[in-house]
mmCIF file with all atom_site columns, C-alpha atoms in Angstrom:
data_model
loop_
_atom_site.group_PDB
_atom_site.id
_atom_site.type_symbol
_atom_site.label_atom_id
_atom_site.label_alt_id
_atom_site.label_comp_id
_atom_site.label_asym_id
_atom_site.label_entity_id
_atom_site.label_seq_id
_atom_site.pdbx_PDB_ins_code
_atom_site.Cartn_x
_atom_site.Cartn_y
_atom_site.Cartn_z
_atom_site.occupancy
_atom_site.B_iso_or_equiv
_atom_site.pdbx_formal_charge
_atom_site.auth_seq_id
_atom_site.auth_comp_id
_atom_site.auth_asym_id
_atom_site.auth_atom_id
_atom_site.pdbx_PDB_model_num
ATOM 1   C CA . UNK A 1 1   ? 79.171  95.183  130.861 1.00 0.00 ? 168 UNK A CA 1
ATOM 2   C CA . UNK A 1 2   ? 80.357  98.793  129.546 1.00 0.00 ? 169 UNK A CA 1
ATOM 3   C CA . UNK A 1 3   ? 80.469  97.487  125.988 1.00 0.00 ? 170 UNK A CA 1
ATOM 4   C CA . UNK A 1 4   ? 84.093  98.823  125.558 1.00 0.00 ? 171 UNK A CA 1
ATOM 5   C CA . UNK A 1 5   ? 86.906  97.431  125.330 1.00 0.00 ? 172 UNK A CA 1
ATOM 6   C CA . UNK A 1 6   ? 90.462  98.933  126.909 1.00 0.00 ? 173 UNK A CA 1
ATOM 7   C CA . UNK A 1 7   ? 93.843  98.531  126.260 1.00 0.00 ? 174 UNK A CA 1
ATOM 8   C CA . UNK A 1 8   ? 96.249  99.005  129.160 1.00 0.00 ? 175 UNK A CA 1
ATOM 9   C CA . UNK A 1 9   ? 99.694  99.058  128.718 1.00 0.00 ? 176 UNK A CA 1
ATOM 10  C CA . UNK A 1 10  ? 100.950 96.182  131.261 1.00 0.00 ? 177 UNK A CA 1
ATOM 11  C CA . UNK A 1 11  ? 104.438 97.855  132.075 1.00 0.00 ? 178 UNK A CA 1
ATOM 12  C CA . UNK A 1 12  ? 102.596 101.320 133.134 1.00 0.00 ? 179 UNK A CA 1
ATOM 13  C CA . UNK A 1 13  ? 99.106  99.963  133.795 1.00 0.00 ? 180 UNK A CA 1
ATOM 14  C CA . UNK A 1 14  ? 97.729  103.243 131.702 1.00 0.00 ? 181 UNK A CA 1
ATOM 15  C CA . UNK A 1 15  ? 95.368  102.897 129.371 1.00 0.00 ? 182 UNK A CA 1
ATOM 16  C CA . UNK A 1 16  ? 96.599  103.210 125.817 1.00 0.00 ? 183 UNK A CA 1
ATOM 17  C CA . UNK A 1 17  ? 94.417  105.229 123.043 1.00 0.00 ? 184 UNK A CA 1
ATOM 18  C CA . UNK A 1 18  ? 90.411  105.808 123.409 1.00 0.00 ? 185 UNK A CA 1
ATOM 19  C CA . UNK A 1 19  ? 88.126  102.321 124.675 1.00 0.00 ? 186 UNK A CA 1
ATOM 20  C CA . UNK A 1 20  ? 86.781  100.768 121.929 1.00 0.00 ? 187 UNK A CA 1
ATOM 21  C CA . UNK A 1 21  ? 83.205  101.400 121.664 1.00 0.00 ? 188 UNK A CA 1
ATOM 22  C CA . UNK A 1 22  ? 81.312  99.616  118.487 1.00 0.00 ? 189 UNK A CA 1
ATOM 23  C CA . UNK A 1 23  ? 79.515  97.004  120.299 1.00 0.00 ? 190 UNK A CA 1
ATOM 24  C CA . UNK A 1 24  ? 75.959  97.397  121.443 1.00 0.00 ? 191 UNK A CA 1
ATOM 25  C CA . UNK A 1 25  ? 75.907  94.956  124.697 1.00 0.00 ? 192 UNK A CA 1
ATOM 26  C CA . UNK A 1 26  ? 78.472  93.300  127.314 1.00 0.00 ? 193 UNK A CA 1
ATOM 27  C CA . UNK A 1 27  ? 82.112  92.343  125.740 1.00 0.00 ? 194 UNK A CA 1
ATOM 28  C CA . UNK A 1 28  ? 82.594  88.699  127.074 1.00 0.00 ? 195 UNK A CA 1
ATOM 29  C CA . UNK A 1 29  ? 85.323  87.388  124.773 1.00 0.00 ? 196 UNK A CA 1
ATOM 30  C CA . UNK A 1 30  ? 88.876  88.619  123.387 1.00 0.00 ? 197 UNK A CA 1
ATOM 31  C CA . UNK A 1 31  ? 91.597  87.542  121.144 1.00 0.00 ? 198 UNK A CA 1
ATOM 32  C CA . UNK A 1 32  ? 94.759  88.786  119.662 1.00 0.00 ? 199 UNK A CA 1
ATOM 33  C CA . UNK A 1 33  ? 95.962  87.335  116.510 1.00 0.00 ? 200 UNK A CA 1
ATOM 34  C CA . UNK A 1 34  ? 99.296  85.572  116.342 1.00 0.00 ? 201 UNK A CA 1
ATOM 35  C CA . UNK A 1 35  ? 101.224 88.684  114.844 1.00 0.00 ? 202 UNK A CA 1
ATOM 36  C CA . UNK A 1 36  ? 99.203  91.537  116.961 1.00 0.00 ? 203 UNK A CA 1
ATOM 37  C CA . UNK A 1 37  ? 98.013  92.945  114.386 1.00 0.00 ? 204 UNK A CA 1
ATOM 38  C CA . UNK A 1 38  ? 94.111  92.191  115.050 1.00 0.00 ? 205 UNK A CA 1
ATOM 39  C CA . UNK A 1 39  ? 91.625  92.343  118.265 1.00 0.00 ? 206 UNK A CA 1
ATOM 40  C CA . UNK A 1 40  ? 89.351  89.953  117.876 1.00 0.00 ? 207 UNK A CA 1
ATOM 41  C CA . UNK A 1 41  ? 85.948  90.791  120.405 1.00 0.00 ? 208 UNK A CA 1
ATOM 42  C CA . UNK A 1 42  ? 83.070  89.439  120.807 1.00 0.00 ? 209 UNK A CA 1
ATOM 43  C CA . UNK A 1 43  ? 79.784  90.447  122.767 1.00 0.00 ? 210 UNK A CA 1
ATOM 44  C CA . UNK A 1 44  ? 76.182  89.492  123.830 1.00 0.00 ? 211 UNK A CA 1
ATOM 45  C CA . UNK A 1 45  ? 75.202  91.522  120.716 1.00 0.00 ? 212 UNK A CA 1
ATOM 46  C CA . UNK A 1 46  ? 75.417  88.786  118.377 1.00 0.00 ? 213 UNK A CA 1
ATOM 47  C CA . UNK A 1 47  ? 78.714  90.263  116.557 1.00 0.00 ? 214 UNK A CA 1
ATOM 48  C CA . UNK A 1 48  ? 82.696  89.432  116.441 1.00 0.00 ? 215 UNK A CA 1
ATOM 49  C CA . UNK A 1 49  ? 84.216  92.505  115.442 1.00 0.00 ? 216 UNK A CA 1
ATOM 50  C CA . UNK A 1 50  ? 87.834  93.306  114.167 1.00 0.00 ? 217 UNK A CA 1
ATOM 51  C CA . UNK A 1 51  ? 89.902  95.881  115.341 1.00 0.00 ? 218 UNK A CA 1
ATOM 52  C CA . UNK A 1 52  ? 93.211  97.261  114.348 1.00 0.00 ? 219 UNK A CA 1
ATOM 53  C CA . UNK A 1 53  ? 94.887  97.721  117.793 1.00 0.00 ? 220 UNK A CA 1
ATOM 54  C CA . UNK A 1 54  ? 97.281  100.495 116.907 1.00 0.00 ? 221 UNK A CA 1
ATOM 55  C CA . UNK A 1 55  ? 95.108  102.644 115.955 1.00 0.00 ? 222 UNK A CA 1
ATOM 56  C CA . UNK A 1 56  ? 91.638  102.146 117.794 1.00 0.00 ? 223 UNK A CA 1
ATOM 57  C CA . UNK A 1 57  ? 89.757  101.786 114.538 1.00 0.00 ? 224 UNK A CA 1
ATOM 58  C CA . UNK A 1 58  ? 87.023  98.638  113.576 1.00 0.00 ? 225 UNK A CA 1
ATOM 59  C CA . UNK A 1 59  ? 88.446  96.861  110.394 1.00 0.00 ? 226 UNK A CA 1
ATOM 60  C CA . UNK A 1 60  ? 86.081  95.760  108.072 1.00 0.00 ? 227 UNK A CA 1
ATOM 61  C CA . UNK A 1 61  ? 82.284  95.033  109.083 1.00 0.00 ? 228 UNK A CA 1
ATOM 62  C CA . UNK A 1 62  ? 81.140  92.718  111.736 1.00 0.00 ? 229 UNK A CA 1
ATOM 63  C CA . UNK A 1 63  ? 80.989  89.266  111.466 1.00 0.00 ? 230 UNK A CA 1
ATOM 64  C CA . UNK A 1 64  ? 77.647  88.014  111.660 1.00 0.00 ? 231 UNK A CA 1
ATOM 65  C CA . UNK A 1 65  ? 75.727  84.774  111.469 1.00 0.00 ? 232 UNK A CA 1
ATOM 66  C CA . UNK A 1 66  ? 75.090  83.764  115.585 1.00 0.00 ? 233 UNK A CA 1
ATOM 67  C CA . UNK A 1 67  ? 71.902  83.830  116.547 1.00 0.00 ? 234 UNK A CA 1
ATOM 68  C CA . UNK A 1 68  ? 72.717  84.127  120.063 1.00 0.00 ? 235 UNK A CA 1
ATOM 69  C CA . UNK A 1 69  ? 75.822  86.349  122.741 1.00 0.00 ? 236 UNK A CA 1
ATOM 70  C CA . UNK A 1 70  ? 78.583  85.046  121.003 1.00 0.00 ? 237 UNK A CA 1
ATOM 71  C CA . UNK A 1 71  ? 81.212  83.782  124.014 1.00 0.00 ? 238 UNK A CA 1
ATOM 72  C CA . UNK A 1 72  ? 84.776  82.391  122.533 1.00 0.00 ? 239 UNK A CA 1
ATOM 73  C CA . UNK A 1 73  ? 87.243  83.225  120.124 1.00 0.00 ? 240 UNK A CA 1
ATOM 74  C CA . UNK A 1 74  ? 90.294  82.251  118.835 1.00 0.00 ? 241 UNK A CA 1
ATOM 75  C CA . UNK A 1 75  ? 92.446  82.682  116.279 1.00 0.00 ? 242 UNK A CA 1
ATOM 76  C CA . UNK A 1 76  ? 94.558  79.579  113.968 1.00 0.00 ? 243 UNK A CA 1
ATOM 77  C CA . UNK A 1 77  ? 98.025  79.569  114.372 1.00 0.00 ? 244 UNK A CA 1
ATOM 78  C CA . UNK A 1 78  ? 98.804  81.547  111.103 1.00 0.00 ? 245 UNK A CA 1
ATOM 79  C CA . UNK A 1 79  ? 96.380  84.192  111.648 1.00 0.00 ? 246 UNK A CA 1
ATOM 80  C CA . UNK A 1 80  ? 94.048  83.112  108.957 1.00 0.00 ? 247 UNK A CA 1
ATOM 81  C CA . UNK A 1 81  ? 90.903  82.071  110.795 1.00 0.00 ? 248 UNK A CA 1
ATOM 82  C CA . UNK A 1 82  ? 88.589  82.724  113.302 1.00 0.00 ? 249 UNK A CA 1
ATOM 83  C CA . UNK A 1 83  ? 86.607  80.387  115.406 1.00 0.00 ? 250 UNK A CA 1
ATOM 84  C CA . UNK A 1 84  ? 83.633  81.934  117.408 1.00 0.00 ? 251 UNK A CA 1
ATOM 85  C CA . UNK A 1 85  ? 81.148  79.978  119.902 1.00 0.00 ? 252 UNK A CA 1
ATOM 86  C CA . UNK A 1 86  ? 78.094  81.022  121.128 1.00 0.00 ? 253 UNK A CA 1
ATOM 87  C CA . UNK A 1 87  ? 75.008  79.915  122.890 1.00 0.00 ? 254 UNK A CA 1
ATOM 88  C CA . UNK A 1 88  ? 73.233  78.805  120.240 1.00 0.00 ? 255 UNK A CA 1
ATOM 89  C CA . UNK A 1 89  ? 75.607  76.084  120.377 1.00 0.00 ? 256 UNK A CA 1
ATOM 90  C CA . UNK A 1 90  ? 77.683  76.745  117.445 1.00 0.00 ? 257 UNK A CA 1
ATOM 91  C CA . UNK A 1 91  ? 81.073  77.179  116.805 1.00 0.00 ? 258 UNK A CA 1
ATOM 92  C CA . UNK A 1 92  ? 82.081  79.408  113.245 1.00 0.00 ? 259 UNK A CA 1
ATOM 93  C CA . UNK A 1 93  ? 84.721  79.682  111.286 1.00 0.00 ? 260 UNK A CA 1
ATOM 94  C CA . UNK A 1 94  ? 85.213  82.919  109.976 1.00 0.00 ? 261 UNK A CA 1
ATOM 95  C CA . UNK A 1 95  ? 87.946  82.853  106.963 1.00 0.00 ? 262 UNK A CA 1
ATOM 96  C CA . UNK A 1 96  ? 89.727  86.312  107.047 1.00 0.00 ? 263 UNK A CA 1
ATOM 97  C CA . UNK A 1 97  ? 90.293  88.071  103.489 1.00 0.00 ? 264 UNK A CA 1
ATOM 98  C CA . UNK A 1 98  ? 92.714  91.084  105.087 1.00 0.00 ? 265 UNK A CA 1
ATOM 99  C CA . UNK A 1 99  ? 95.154  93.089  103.006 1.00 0.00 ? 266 UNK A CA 1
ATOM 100 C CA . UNK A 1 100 ? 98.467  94.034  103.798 1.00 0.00 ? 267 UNK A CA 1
ATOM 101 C CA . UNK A 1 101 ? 97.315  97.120  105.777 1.00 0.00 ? 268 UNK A CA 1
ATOM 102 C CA . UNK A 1 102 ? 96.945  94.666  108.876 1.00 0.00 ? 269 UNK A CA 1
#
């Protein structure tokens, strides 16, 4: 209900790097993508957000298009999409354009 996220470090139980603090209302939903490379949250603020996990930082905008708290994610098997569900009883697909960087 903070709207952060936190990475912990399960072999010390310390948190690693700053929370992540972008969304506007309660975090409900998490997902890391097959390689690690990408945090996938989502929140009762109607967004899915992307973050690079090494480094803290948001990549690229939001993803938009519930109109209600968007509750699941996951993420295919190669990495390449992202399915979202919320309470306006959809489910997206979210097709992820990403350059090397992540």
């Amino acid at each position: 209900d903070d709207k952060m996220v936190r990475l912990w470090d399960p072999a010390t139980g310390q948190p690693v790097g700053q929370p992540l603090t972008d969304h506007t209302h309660a975090v409900v939903g998490v997902a890391f993508s097959p390689d690690g490379r990408l945090l996938a949250t989502t929140s009762d603020d109607k967004m899915v957000r992307l973050w690079d996990p090494a480094t803290g930082q948001p990549v690229g905008q939001p993803l938009t298009g519930h109109t209600h708290w968007v509750r699941g994610v996951a993420f295919s098997p190669d990495g390449r999409l992202l399915a979202t569900t919320s309470v306006d009883k959809t489910v997206r697909l979210h097709v992820l354009l990403l350059n090397d960087r992540v």
